[in-house]
CSV table of C-alpha atoms and ligand atoms in Angstrom, one decimal:
chain,number,residue,atom,x,y,z
A,224,MET,CA,-78.2,-74.8,-31.0
A,225,ASN,CA,-75.4,-74.3,-28.2
A,226,ILE,CA,-77.2,-73.7,-24.8
A,227,LEU,CA,-75.8,-72.7,-21.5
A,228,LEU,CA,-78.1,-72.9,-18.4
A,229,LEU,CA,-77.1,-71.3,-15.2
A,230,GLY,CA,-77.8,-72.8,-11.6
A,231,SER,CA,-77.4,-75.9,-9.6
A,232,GLY,CA,-80.7,-76.8,-8.1
A,233,GLY,CA,-83.6,-79.1,-8.8
A,234,ARG,CA,-85.1,-76.4,-10.8
A,235,GLU,CA,-82.2,-76.5,-13.0
A,236,HIS,CA,-82.1,-80.2,-13.2
A,237,ALA,CA,-85.7,-79.9,-14.3
A,238,LEU,CA,-85.0,-77.2,-16.9
A,239,ALA,CA,-81.8,-79.3,-18.2
A,240,TRP,CA,-84.1,-82.5,-18.5
A,241,LYS,CA,-86.5,-80.6,-20.5
A,242,LEU,CA,-84.1,-78.6,-22.6
A,243,ASN,CA,-82.2,-81.8,-23.3
A,244,GLN,CA,-85.2,-83.5,-24.9
A,245,SER,CA,-85.5,-80.6,-27.5
A,246,VAL,CA,-84.1,-81.7,-31.1
A,247,TRP,CA,-82.5,-77.8,-31.1
A,248,THR,CA,-80.3,-78.6,-28.2
A,249,ASN,CA,-76.6,-79.6,-29.0
A,250,PRO,CA,-74.6,-79.2,-26.8
A,251,LEU,CA,-76.1,-78.0,-23.5
A,252,TYR,CA,-73.9,-76.6,-20.8
A,253,ILE,CA,-75.2,-76.2,-17.3
A,254,ALA,CA,-72.9,-73.9,-15.0
A,255,PRO,CA,-72.1,-75.2,-12.3
A,256,GLY,CA,-74.9,-77.8,-12.3
A,257,ASN,CA,-75.2,-81.0,-10.2
A,258,ALA,CA,-74.9,-84.5,-10.2
A,259,GLY,CA,-78.2,-84.8,-12.0
A,260,THR,CA,-77.8,-82.0,-14.6
A,261,SER,CA,-74.6,-83.9,-15.7
A,262,GLN,CA,-76.8,-86.5,-17.3
A,263,CYS,CA,-78.6,-84.4,-19.5
A,264,GLY,CA,-75.6,-82.3,-20.6
A,265,ILE,CA,-72.2,-80.8,-19.7
A,266,ASN,CA,-71.4,-79.2,-16.2
A,267,VAL,CA,-69.2,-76.3,-16.4
A,268,ASP,CA,-67.6,-75.0,-13.2
A,269,LEU,CA,-68.5,-71.4,-13.6
A,270,ASP,CA,-69.1,-68.8,-10.9
A,271,ILE,CA,-72.8,-67.7,-11.8
A,272,THR,CA,-72.1,-64.2,-10.8
A,273,ASP,CA,-68.8,-63.9,-12.5
A,274,PHE,CA,-69.9,-62.1,-15.7
A,275,ASP,CA,-66.5,-61.8,-17.3
A,276,ALA,CA,-66.0,-65.4,-16.9
A,277,ILE,CA,-69.5,-66.3,-18.3
A,278,GLY,CA,-69.3,-63.8,-21.0
A,279,LYS,CA,-65.9,-65.5,-22.1
A,280,PHE,CA,-67.4,-69.2,-21.8
A,281,CYS,CA,-70.1,-67.9,-24.3
A,282,GLU,CA,-67.7,-66.6,-26.7
A,283,GLU,CA,-65.5,-69.5,-26.6
A,284,LYS,CA,-68.5,-72.2,-27.1
A,285,LYS,CA,-70.2,-69.9,-29.4
A,286,ILE,CA,-73.3,-70.1,-27.0
A,287,GLU,CA,-76.7,-69.1,-28.9
A,288,MET,CA,-78.9,-69.3,-26.0
A,289,LEU,CA,-78.3,-68.2,-22.2
A,290,VAL,CA,-81.0,-69.4,-19.8
A,291,VAL,CA,-80.7,-68.2,-16.3
A,292,GLY,CA,-82.4,-70.2,-13.6
A,293,PRO,CA,-81.5,-68.1,-10.1
A,294,GLU,CA,-82.6,-64.8,-9.3
A,295,GLU,CA,-79.1,-63.6,-8.2
A,296,PRO,CA,-77.2,-62.9,-11.7
A,297,LEU,CA,-80.4,-61.2,-12.9
A,298,VAL,CA,-80.6,-58.7,-10.0
A,299,LYS,CA,-77.1,-58.1,-10.4
A,300,GLY,CA,-77.5,-57.1,-14.2
A,301,LEU,CA,-76.4,-60.1,-16.1
A,302,CYS,CA,-78.8,-59.5,-19.0
A,303,ASP,CA,-77.5,-55.8,-19.2
A,304,TYR,CA,-74.0,-56.9,-19.3
A,305,PHE,CA,-75.0,-59.1,-22.3
A,306,LYS,CA,-76.7,-56.5,-24.1
A,307,SER,CA,-73.9,-54.2,-23.6
A,308,LYS,CA,-71.3,-56.3,-25.3
A,309,PRO,CA,-71.2,-56.5,-29.2
A,310,SER,CA,-70.0,-60.2,-28.9
A,311,LEU,CA,-72.7,-61.3,-26.9
A,312,GLU,CA,-75.8,-59.2,-27.5
A,313,LYS,CA,-77.2,-61.6,-30.1
A,314,ILE,CA,-77.4,-64.5,-27.7
A,315,PHE,CA,-80.8,-65.2,-26.9
A,316,PHE,CA,-81.2,-64.2,-23.1
A,317,ILE,CA,-83.9,-65.9,-21.2
A,318,GLY,CA,-84.2,-63.6,-17.9
A,319,PRO,CA,-85.2,-60.0,-17.4
A,320,SER,CA,-83.0,-56.9,-17.5
A,321,LYS,CA,-81.7,-55.4,-14.0
A,322,GLU,CA,-84.5,-53.0,-14.0
A,323,GLY,CA,-86.9,-56.1,-14.6
A,324,ALA,CA,-85.3,-58.0,-12.1
A,325,GLN,CA,-86.3,-55.4,-9.4
A,326,LEU,CA,-89.6,-57.1,-9.2
A,327,GLU,CA,-87.9,-59.6,-7.3
A,328,GLY,CA,-84.8,-57.6,-6.0
A,329,SER,CA,-86.6,-54.7,-4.3
A,330,LYS,CA,-90.0,-55.4,-2.6
A,331,ALA,CA,-90.4,-51.5,-2.4
A,332,PHE,CA,-90.1,-51.3,-6.4
A,333,ALA,CA,-92.5,-54.3,-6.8
A,334,LYS,CA,-95.0,-52.7,-4.2
A,335,ALA,CA,-94.6,-49.3,-6.2
A,336,PHE,CA,-95.0,-51.1,-9.6
A,337,MET,CA,-98.3,-52.6,-8.6
A,338,LYS,CA,-99.8,-49.6,-7.1
A,339,LYS,CA,-98.9,-47.6,-10.4
A,340,HIS,CA,-100.4,-50.4,-12.7
A,341,ASN,CA,-103.5,-50.9,-10.1
A,342,ILE,CA,-102.5,-54.6,-9.4
A,343,PRO,CA,-104.1,-55.7,-6.3
A,344,THR,CA,-101.7,-56.1,-3.3
A,345,ALA,CA,-101.7,-55.6,0.6
A,346,GLY,CA,-101.6,-52.1,1.6
A,347,TYR,CA,-98.0,-50.7,2.7
A,348,LYS,CA,-95.6,-48.1,3.6
A,349,GLU,CA,-91.8,-48.1,3.4
A,350,PHE,CA,-89.1,-46.9,5.6
A,351,THR,CA,-85.4,-46.5,6.1
A,352,VAL,CA,-83.3,-44.9,8.8
A,353,ASP,CA,-84.5,-41.5,7.5
A,354,ASN,CA,-88.0,-42.0,8.7
A,355,TYR,CA,-87.6,-44.5,11.3
A,356,GLU,CA,-89.5,-42.8,14.0
A,357,GLU,CA,-92.3,-42.3,11.8
A,358,GLY,CA,-92.2,-46.2,11.4
A,359,VAL,CA,-91.8,-47.1,14.7
A,360,ALA,CA,-95.5,-44.8,15.4
A,361,PHE,CA,-96.9,-46.7,12.4
A,362,LEU,CA,-96.1,-49.8,13.8
A,363,LYS,CA,-97.6,-49.2,17.2
A,364,GLN,CA,-101.0,-48.2,15.8
A,365,HIS,CA,-100.9,-51.3,13.1
A,366,GLU,CA,-103.6,-54.1,12.9
A,367,LEU,CA,-102.0,-57.3,14.0
A,368,PRO,CA,-100.2,-59.5,12.3
A,369,ILE,CA,-97.9,-57.0,10.7
A,370,VAL,CA,-95.6,-58.1,8.0
A,371,LEU,CA,-92.3,-56.9,7.7
A,372,LYS,CA,-90.4,-57.3,4.6
A,373,ALA,CA,-86.8,-56.4,3.9
A,374,ASP,CA,-86.7,-54.6,0.7
A,375,GLY,CA,-83.5,-56.1,-1.1
A,376,LEU,CA,-82.7,-60.3,-1.5
A,377,ALA,CA,-82.2,-61.9,1.9
A,378,GLY,CA,-82.0,-65.6,0.7
A,379,GLY,CA,-85.9,-65.9,1.4
A,380,LYS,CA,-85.7,-65.2,5.0
A,381,GLY,CA,-86.5,-61.3,4.6
A,382,VAL,CA,-90.3,-61.5,5.3
A,383,VAL,CA,-91.1,-61.7,9.2
A,384,ILE,CA,-94.7,-61.8,10.2
A,385,CYS,CA,-95.3,-60.6,13.6
A,386,GLN,CA,-98.0,-61.4,16.2
A,387,ASN,CA,-97.5,-58.5,18.4
A,388,HIS,CA,-96.5,-54.9,18.5
A,389,VAL,CA,-93.5,-55.4,20.6
A,390,GLU,CA,-92.1,-58.1,18.3
A,391,ALA,CA,-92.5,-56.0,15.1
A,392,ILE,CA,-90.9,-52.9,16.7
A,393,ALA,CA,-88.2,-55.1,17.6
A,394,GLU,CA,-87.7,-56.7,14.2
A,395,PHE,CA,-88.0,-53.3,12.6
A,396,GLU,CA,-84.9,-52.1,14.6
A,397,LEU,CA,-82.9,-55.1,13.8
A,398,MET,CA,-83.6,-54.8,10.4
A,399,ILE,CA,-83.1,-51.0,9.8
A,400,GLN,CA,-80.8,-50.2,12.7
A,401,GLN,CA,-78.6,-53.3,13.3
A,402,ALA,CA,-78.8,-54.4,9.4
A,403,LYS,CA,-80.0,-58.0,10.0
A,404,PHE,CA,-80.4,-58.6,6.3
A,405,GLY,CA,-77.3,-56.3,5.3
A,406,ASP,CA,-77.9,-53.7,2.9
A,407,ALA,CA,-81.2,-55.6,2.0
A,408,SER,CA,-82.8,-54.4,5.1
A,409,LYS,CA,-81.9,-50.9,5.0
A,410,LYS,CA,-85.3,-50.4,3.4
A,411,VAL,CA,-88.4,-52.1,5.1
A,412,VAL,CA,-91.9,-52.4,3.6
A,413,VAL,CA,-94.5,-53.0,6.3
A,414,GLU,CA,-97.4,-54.6,4.8
A,415,GLU,CA,-100.9,-55.6,5.8
A,416,PHE,CA,-101.3,-59.4,6.5
A,417,LEU,CA,-103.4,-61.1,4.1
A,418,ASP,CA,-105.5,-64.3,5.1
A,419,GLY,CA,-105.8,-66.7,2.5
A,420,ILE,CA,-104.6,-69.5,0.6
A,421,GLU,CA,-101.6,-69.4,-1.8
A,422,VAL,CA,-101.0,-70.3,-5.3
A,423,SER,CA,-97.6,-70.0,-7.1
A,424,VAL,CA,-98.4,-68.8,-10.9
A,425,PHE,CA,-95.9,-68.8,-13.7
A,426,VAL,CA,-95.9,-66.7,-16.8
A,427,LEU,CA,-93.4,-66.8,-19.8
A,428,THR,CA,-93.3,-63.0,-21.3
A,429,ASP,CA,-91.3,-61.7,-24.2
A,430,GLY,CA,-92.1,-58.1,-23.1
A,431,LYS,CA,-95.4,-57.8,-24.6
A,432,ASN,CA,-97.0,-60.9,-25.1
A,433,TYR,CA,-97.2,-63.7,-22.5
A,434,ILE,CA,-98.1,-67.6,-21.8
A,435,ILE,CA,-99.4,-68.7,-18.6
A,436,LEU,CA,-97.8,-72.2,-17.6
A,437,PRO,CA,-99.4,-74.6,-15.0
A,438,GLU,CA,-99.4,-73.4,-11.7
A,439,ALA,CA,-98.5,-74.9,-8.6
A,440,LYS,CA,-98.5,-75.0,-4.6
A,441,ASP,CA,-95.5,-75.1,-2.5
A,442,TYR,CA,-95.0,-76.8,0.9
A,443,LYS,CA,-92.5,-74.7,2.7
A,444,ARG,CA,-92.8,-76.0,6.2
A,445,ILE,CA,-90.2,-78.5,7.5
A,446,GLU,CA,-92.8,-80.8,9.2
A,447,GLU,CA,-95.7,-82.5,8.1
A,448,GLY,CA,-99.1,-80.6,8.5
A,449,ASP,CA,-97.4,-77.5,7.7
A,450,LYS,CA,-95.6,-77.1,11.0
A,451,GLY,CA,-91.9,-75.9,12.2
A,452,ALA,CA,-89.5,-74.0,10.3
A,453,ASN,CA,-89.8,-72.2,6.8
A,454,THR,CA,-87.6,-74.0,4.4
A,455,GLY,CA,-86.9,-73.3,0.6
A,456,GLY,CA,-89.6,-75.8,0.0
A,457,MET,CA,-90.4,-79.3,0.9
A,458,GLY,CA,-92.6,-80.4,-2.2
A,459,ALA,CA,-95.1,-79.2,-4.6
A,460,VAL,CA,-98.4,-80.1,-6.5
A,461,SER,CA,-99.8,-79.1,-9.7
A,462,PRO,CA,-102.4,-78.4,-10.8
A,463,VAL,CA,-103.9,-76.9,-7.8
A,464,PRO,CA,-107.4,-77.8,-7.1
A,465,PHE,CA,-108.5,-74.2,-5.8
A,466,ALA,CA,-107.1,-72.4,-9.0
A,467,THR,CA,-110.5,-73.1,-10.9
A,468,PRO,CA,-110.6,-71.8,-14.4
A,469,SER,CA,-112.9,-68.9,-13.1
A,470,PHE,CA,-110.2,-68.0,-10.4
A,471,MET,CA,-107.4,-68.3,-12.7
A,472,SER,CA,-109.3,-66.0,-15.1
A,473,LYS,CA,-109.4,-63.4,-12.5
A,474,ILE,CA,-105.7,-63.8,-11.9
A,475,GLU,CA,-105.1,-63.2,-15.6
A,476,GLU,CA,-107.5,-60.3,-15.9
A,477,GLN,CA,-106.3,-58.4,-12.5
A,478,ILE,CA,-102.8,-59.4,-12.3
A,479,ILE,CA,-101.1,-60.9,-15.3
A,480,LYS,CA,-102.3,-58.5,-17.9
A,481,PRO,CA,-101.8,-55.3,-15.8
A,482,THR,CA,-98.2,-56.8,-15.0
A,483,ILE,CA,-97.3,-57.4,-18.7
A,484,ASN,CA,-98.8,-54.4,-19.9
A,485,GLY,CA,-97.0,-52.2,-16.9
A,486,LEU,CA,-93.8,-53.7,-17.9
A,487,HIS,CA,-94.5,-52.7,-21.5
A,488,LYS,CA,-95.3,-49.1,-20.6
A,489,ASP,CA,-92.5,-48.7,-18.4
A,490,LYS,CA,-90.4,-49.6,-21.2
A,491,ILE,CA,-88.7,-52.5,-19.0
A,492,ASP,CA,-86.8,-55.2,-21.0
A,493,TYR,CA,-88.3,-58.5,-20.1
A,494,LYS,CA,-87.9,-61.6,-21.5
A,495,GLY,CA,-88.2,-64.4,-19.1
A,496,PHE,CA,-90.2,-65.9,-16.4
A,497,VAL,CA,-92.3,-64.1,-13.9
A,498,PHE,CA,-93.4,-65.8,-11.1
A,499,ILE,CA,-96.2,-64.4,-9.0
A,500,GLY,CA,-97.1,-65.5,-5.6
A,501,VAL,CA,-100.8,-65.1,-5.4
A,502,ILE,CA,-103.2,-65.3,-2.4
A,503,LYS,CA,-106.9,-65.6,-2.6
A,504,VAL,CA,-108.6,-63.9,-0.1
A,505,ASN,CA,-112.7,-64.1,-0.1
A,506,ASP,CA,-112.3,-65.7,-3.9
A,507,GLU,CA,-110.2,-62.7,-5.0
A,508,PRO,CA,-106.5,-62.7,-5.8
A,509,TYR,CA,-103.8,-60.4,-4.5
A,510,VAL,CA,-100.0,-60.4,-5.1
A,511,ILE,CA,-98.1,-61.6,-2.3
A,512,GLU,CA,-94.5,-61.2,-4.3
A,513,TYR,CA,-93.2,-61.4,-7.6
A,514,ASN,CA,-90.0,-63.2,-8.5
A,515,CYS,CA,-88.0,-62.7,-11.9
A,516,ARG,CA,-87.5,-66.8,-12.2
A,517,LEU,CA,-89.1,-70.1,-11.8
A,518,GLY,CA,-89.7,-71.4,-8.5
A,519,ASP,CA,-88.0,-74.6,-6.8
A,520,PRO,CA,-89.7,-77.0,-6.3
A,521,GLU,CA,-92.4,-75.9,-8.3
A,522,THR,CA,-90.4,-76.3,-11.6
A,523,GLU,CA,-90.2,-79.8,-10.8
A,524,VAL,CA,-93.8,-80.3,-11.1
A,525,ILE,CA,-94.5,-77.8,-14.0
A,526,ILE,CA,-91.8,-78.2,-16.2
A,527,PRO,CA,-92.7,-82.3,-16.5
A,528,ARG,CA,-96.1,-81.3,-17.2
A,529,LEU,CA,-95.4,-78.9,-20.1
A,530,GLU,CA,-95.7,-80.7,-23.5
A,531,ASN,CA,-94.1,-78.0,-25.6
A,532,ASP,CA,-90.8,-77.7,-26.8
A,533,LEU,CA,-88.8,-75.5,-24.4
A,534,VAL,CA,-86.2,-74.3,-26.7
A,535,GLY,CA,-89.1,-73.5,-29.0
A,536,LEU,CA,-90.7,-71.7,-26.4
A,537,PHE,CA,-87.7,-69.6,-25.8
A,538,VAL,CA,-87.0,-68.9,-29.3
A,539,SER,CA,-90.2,-67.4,-29.5
A,540,THR,CA,-89.8,-65.3,-26.3
A,541,CYS,CA,-86.8,-63.6,-27.5
A,542,ASN,CA,-88.5,-63.1,-31.2
A,543,GLN,CA,-91.5,-61.7,-29.2
A,544,GLU,CA,-93.6,-63.9,-30.8
A,545,LEU,CA,-95.3,-65.7,-27.9
A,546,ASP,CA,-98.7,-64.5,-29.1
A,547,THR,CA,-98.3,-67.1,-31.8
A,548,VAL,CA,-97.9,-69.9,-29.2
A,549,LYS,CA,-100.3,-72.4,-27.7
A,550,ILE,CA,-99.5,-73.9,-24.3
A,551,LYS,CA,-100.0,-77.6,-24.1
A,552,VAL,CA,-100.0,-79.5,-20.7
A,553,ASP,CA,-100.2,-82.9,-19.4
A,554,GLU,CA,-103.7,-83.0,-17.6
A,555,ARG,CA,-102.4,-85.6,-15.0
A,556,ILE,CA,-101.6,-84.5,-11.4
A,557,ALA,CA,-97.8,-84.1,-10.6
A,558,ILE,CA,-96.5,-83.8,-7.3
A,559,THR,CA,-92.9,-83.6,-6.1
A,560,ILE,CA,-91.4,-84.7,-2.4
A,561,VAL,CA,-88.0,-83.1,-1.5
A,562,ALA,CA,-85.6,-85.1,0.4
A,563,VAL,CA,-83.3,-82.9,2.7
A,564,SER,CA,-80.2,-83.3,4.9
A,565,PHE,CA,-80.3,-84.0,8.7
A,566,GLY,CA,-80.5,-80.6,10.2
A,567,TYR,CA,-82.0,-78.5,7.4
A,568,PRO,CA,-83.0,-75.8,7.2
A,569,LEU,CA,-80.6,-75.1,10.0
A,570,ALA,CA,-77.0,-76.4,9.9
A,571,TYR,CA,-76.9,-79.3,7.9
A,572,GLU,CA,-74.6,-82.4,7.3
A,573,LYS,CA,-72.9,-82.9,3.7
A,574,GLY,CA,-71.0,-85.4,1.9
A,575,HIS,CA,-73.0,-88.4,2.5
A,576,THR,CA,-73.1,-91.3,-0.1
A,577,ILE,CA,-76.5,-91.7,-1.9
A,578,THR,CA,-77.5,-95.1,-2.7
A,579,GLY,CA,-80.7,-96.4,-4.9
A,580,LEU,CA,-80.4,-93.9,-7.4
A,581,ASN,CA,-80.2,-96.5,-10.0
A,582,ILE,CA,-83.0,-98.8,-9.1
A,583,LYS,CA,-85.4,-98.9,-11.9
A,584,HIS,CA,-88.6,-97.3,-11.3
A,585,SER,CA,-92.0,-96.6,-13.4
A,586,LYS,CA,-91.8,-94.0,-16.1
A,587,ASP,CA,-94.4,-92.0,-14.1
A,588,SER,CA,-91.8,-90.9,-11.7
A,589,LEU,CA,-88.6,-88.7,-12.1
A,590,VAL,CA,-85.7,-88.2,-9.7
A,591,PHE,CA,-84.2,-84.7,-10.1
A,592,HIS,CA,-81.0,-83.6,-8.2
A,593,SER,CA,-80.6,-80.5,-6.0
A,594,GLY,CA,-77.8,-80.6,-3.7
A,595,THR,CA,-75.8,-83.5,-5.0
A,596,LYS,CA,-72.4,-83.8,-6.6
A,597,GLU,CA,-70.0,-86.7,-8.0
A,598,GLU,CA,-67.3,-87.5,-6.0
A,599,ASN,CA,-64.9,-90.6,-6.9
A,600,GLY,CA,-67.4,-92.3,-9.0
A,601,LYS,CA,-70.2,-91.7,-6.3
A,602,ILE,CA,-72.8,-89.2,-5.6
A,603,ILE,CA,-73.0,-87.5,-2.4
A,604,THR,CA,-75.0,-85.0,-0.5
A,605,ASN,CA,-74.1,-81.4,-1.3
A,606,GLY,CA,-76.9,-79.2,0.1
A,607,GLY,CA,-79.8,-79.0,2.3
A,608,ARG,CA,-82.2,-80.0,-0.1
A,609,VAL,CA,-80.8,-83.1,-1.8
A,610,LEU,CA,-83.0,-84.3,-4.6
A,611,CYS,CA,-86.6,-84.6,-5.2
A,612,VAL,CA,-89.0,-87.3,-6.8
A,613,THR,CA,-91.7,-86.2,-9.0
A,614,SER,CA,-94.6,-88.5,-10.1
A,615,PHE,CA,-97.6,-88.3,-12.3
A,616,SER,CA,-100.9,-89.7,-11.6
A,617,GLU,CA,-104.7,-89.3,-12.0
A,618,THR,CA,-105.0,-88.7,-8.0
A,619,VAL,CA,-102.9,-86.8,-5.6
A,620,TYR,CA,-102.9,-89.8,-3.4
A,621,GLU,CA,-101.4,-92.3,-6.0
A,622,ALA,CA,-98.7,-89.7,-7.2
A,623,VAL,CA,-97.6,-89.2,-3.6
A,624,GLU,CA,-97.3,-93.0,-3.5
A,625,LYS,CA,-95.3,-93.3,-6.4
A,626,SER,CA,-93.0,-90.9,-5.3
A,627,ARG,CA,-92.8,-92.5,-1.7
A,628,ASP,CA,-92.2,-96.0,-3.4
A,629,VAL,CA,-89.2,-94.2,-5.3
A,630,LEU,CA,-88.1,-92.3,-2.1
A,631,GLU,CA,-87.9,-95.8,0.0
A,632,GLN,CA,-85.4,-97.3,-2.3
A,633,ILE,CA,-83.3,-94.3,-1.9
A,634,ASP,CA,-81.0,-93.7,0.9
A,635,TYR,CA,-78.2,-91.7,2.7
A,636,ASP,CA,-77.3,-90.7,6.2
A,637,GLY,CA,-80.0,-88.4,7.9
A,638,ILE,CA,-82.7,-88.6,4.8
A,639,TYR,CA,-85.8,-86.8,5.5
A,640,TYR,CA,-88.9,-85.9,3.5
A,641,ARG,CA,-92.5,-85.0,4.2
A,642,ARG,CA,-95.0,-87.8,3.2
A,643,ASP,CA,-98.1,-85.5,3.2
A,644,ILE,CA,-97.4,-83.3,0.3
A,645,GLY,CA,-100.8,-82.7,-1.1
A,646,TYR,CA,-102.4,-83.6,2.1
A,647,GLU,CA,-105.3,-81.2,1.7
A,648,PHE,CA,-106.5,-82.3,-1.5
A,649,LEU,CA,-106.8,-86.0,-1.1
B,744,AMP,P1,-91.6,-64.0,0.3
B,744,AMP,O1,-90.4,-64.0,0.8
B,744,AMP,O2,-92.0,-62.8,-0.2
B,744,AMP,O3,-92.1,-65.2,-0.6
B,744,AMP,O4,-92.8,-64.3,1.6
B,744,AMP,C1,-92.8,-65.3,2.0
B,744,AMP,C2,-94.1,-65.8,2.7
B,744,AMP,O5,-94.8,-64.8,3.6
B,744,AMP,C3,-95.2,-65.8,1.5
B,744,AMP,O6,-95.2,-67.3,0.7
B,744,AMP,C4,-96.1,-65.7,2.4
B,744,AMP,O7,-96.6,-67.3,2.9
B,744,AMP,C5,-95.9,-64.8,3.6
B,744,AMP,N1,-96.5,-63.4,3.5
B,744,AMP,C6,-95.8,-62.5,2.6
B,744,AMP,N2,-96.6,-61.4,2.5
B,744,AMP,C7,-97.7,-61.6,3.2
B,744,AMP,C8,-98.8,-60.8,3.7
B,744,AMP,N3,-98.9,-59.6,3.3
B,744,AMP,N4,-99.9,-61.4,4.0
B,744,AMP,C9,-99.6,-62.7,4.6
B,744,AMP,N5,-98.5,-63.3,4.3
B,744,AMP,C10,-97.5,-63.0,3.7
B,745,LIG,N1,-90.6,-72.2,-4.0
B,745,LIG,C1,-90.4,-70.8,-3.7
B,745,LIG,C2,-89.5,-70.1,-4.4
B,745,LIG,O1,-88.8,-70.7,-5.3
B,745,LIG,O2,-89.3,-69.0,-4.2
C-alpha cells in the first residue's frame, strides 16, 4: 500500500517507524519529514498546508492511505478537500473532517460539545468584543485562579492561568482588544481552574466504534521538578500509575463513550485520533482539552508500546470496523526523554552537528528525531526539540537510566534534557 504521512516531528518519526514495520507498507512517504523519518521511508518536500500540492502528489504516486500527524491541515480542512475530489476521495484518510477538528481548533466548540453531551469539564463562559464589558465584570467576581483560553489555535500558548484579577483582566484585554493571538483570541473562553493530576488519553475512532490506546503523562516544563517555562513537552511516560483500571473505566464511561456517541449523533465525520487531556480531581475525571491528533512526545511512548499492526488499525478505521479489533500492548514501562536546543522554548540555536547517533545501544532503546535535518552527509539540529530517546523497562527508574545512557553518547552544542522524567513514580 502506498502511504503518505504528513508532519516532521518526533511524533511523525515514531509513526513512520511503526508504519514501516507493517507488511502492507510499500512505499512510505513522509512530508516533509526529518532526518529520522528518512530512515523509515522517503521524505518529500511538501508544505503540509498546500492542499493542491498534496493532492497532486497523491495522484501522481497513487497514494492509498494518508495519515495526518499535526492538527493544522485538519483544522484547515484537508480531509474535506480530499473528500470533495473524485480522484482523492477513495484514499484511506486518517484524520477528522474540518468540523471534527474543531474539537481542537475551537475551545468554544469543544466546550459546547461537552455541555451538549454531558461530558464532565470545567464550567465556563465565552466572550468576544461584543460582550467585552460583561467579560470584565465576570472576571472581577471570578474565583482565583482564572483560566483564560484563546478560542483558536495559538501554537500551544493560548492558555493563560491567572493568579489575580488584575492579571486576568490585563490578559483578557490583550487577547480580545489587542489580538494577542491574532484571530485565535477574538473569542476567549473563561474557565474554572481545576486542581488535579493530568493524564493524556488516546482513542482511535472510526466515527462509531473506538479503541483505547495506552495512556501517557507528558512533562511540559523546561526544568527538572516541573519548574520554569512551558514547552511542547520534555518527556513522557506510559503507562501512568494513577490511571488505574477503575479510573480508566470512569474515563471510558463518562468521557470516551459520550464523546464518540456525540460525534456520531451530531453527524460529524471523524476517522482518526482523539487525544483527550484529562484531569483527575477527587478521583473523578474531567476533560481539560481535546486534540484531533496524537500528542508529542506522548506518541514516542504509546506507539512503541502498541503491538498491533498500525496500517491494519487504520484500514479497520476507514472501513468502520474498529469493533472487531482487539488492542495488544507491551506491558513494560516506556519513558521518553526529549533533548532540546540551547535557548528553547525561547529563541534557540539551529544548525549544530549531532554526533553519537550511530553508536549501538540496547534494543530496549529507540532514538526518534524531532527537529533534525541532513546536510552534506551530516545530521544537524533544526528545531527547539531535537530528538528523544524512548526506553522500555520493568521500572521507571531503569527505563530512565537506559535513555540517559543513550543520551550521554549523543552530543551537539547546547544539548539539554531533563533527567527526572517519571520522577514522581519512582
Ligand atoms: P491546553 O493548551 O488546553 O493544553 O492547556 C494547557 C495546560 O493548561 C493544560 O495542560 C493544563 O495543565 C492547563 N489547564 C488548562 N485548562 C485548565 C483548567 N481548567 N484548570 C487547570 N488547568 C488547566
Ligand atoms: N504533548 C502535548 C501535545 O502534543 O499537545
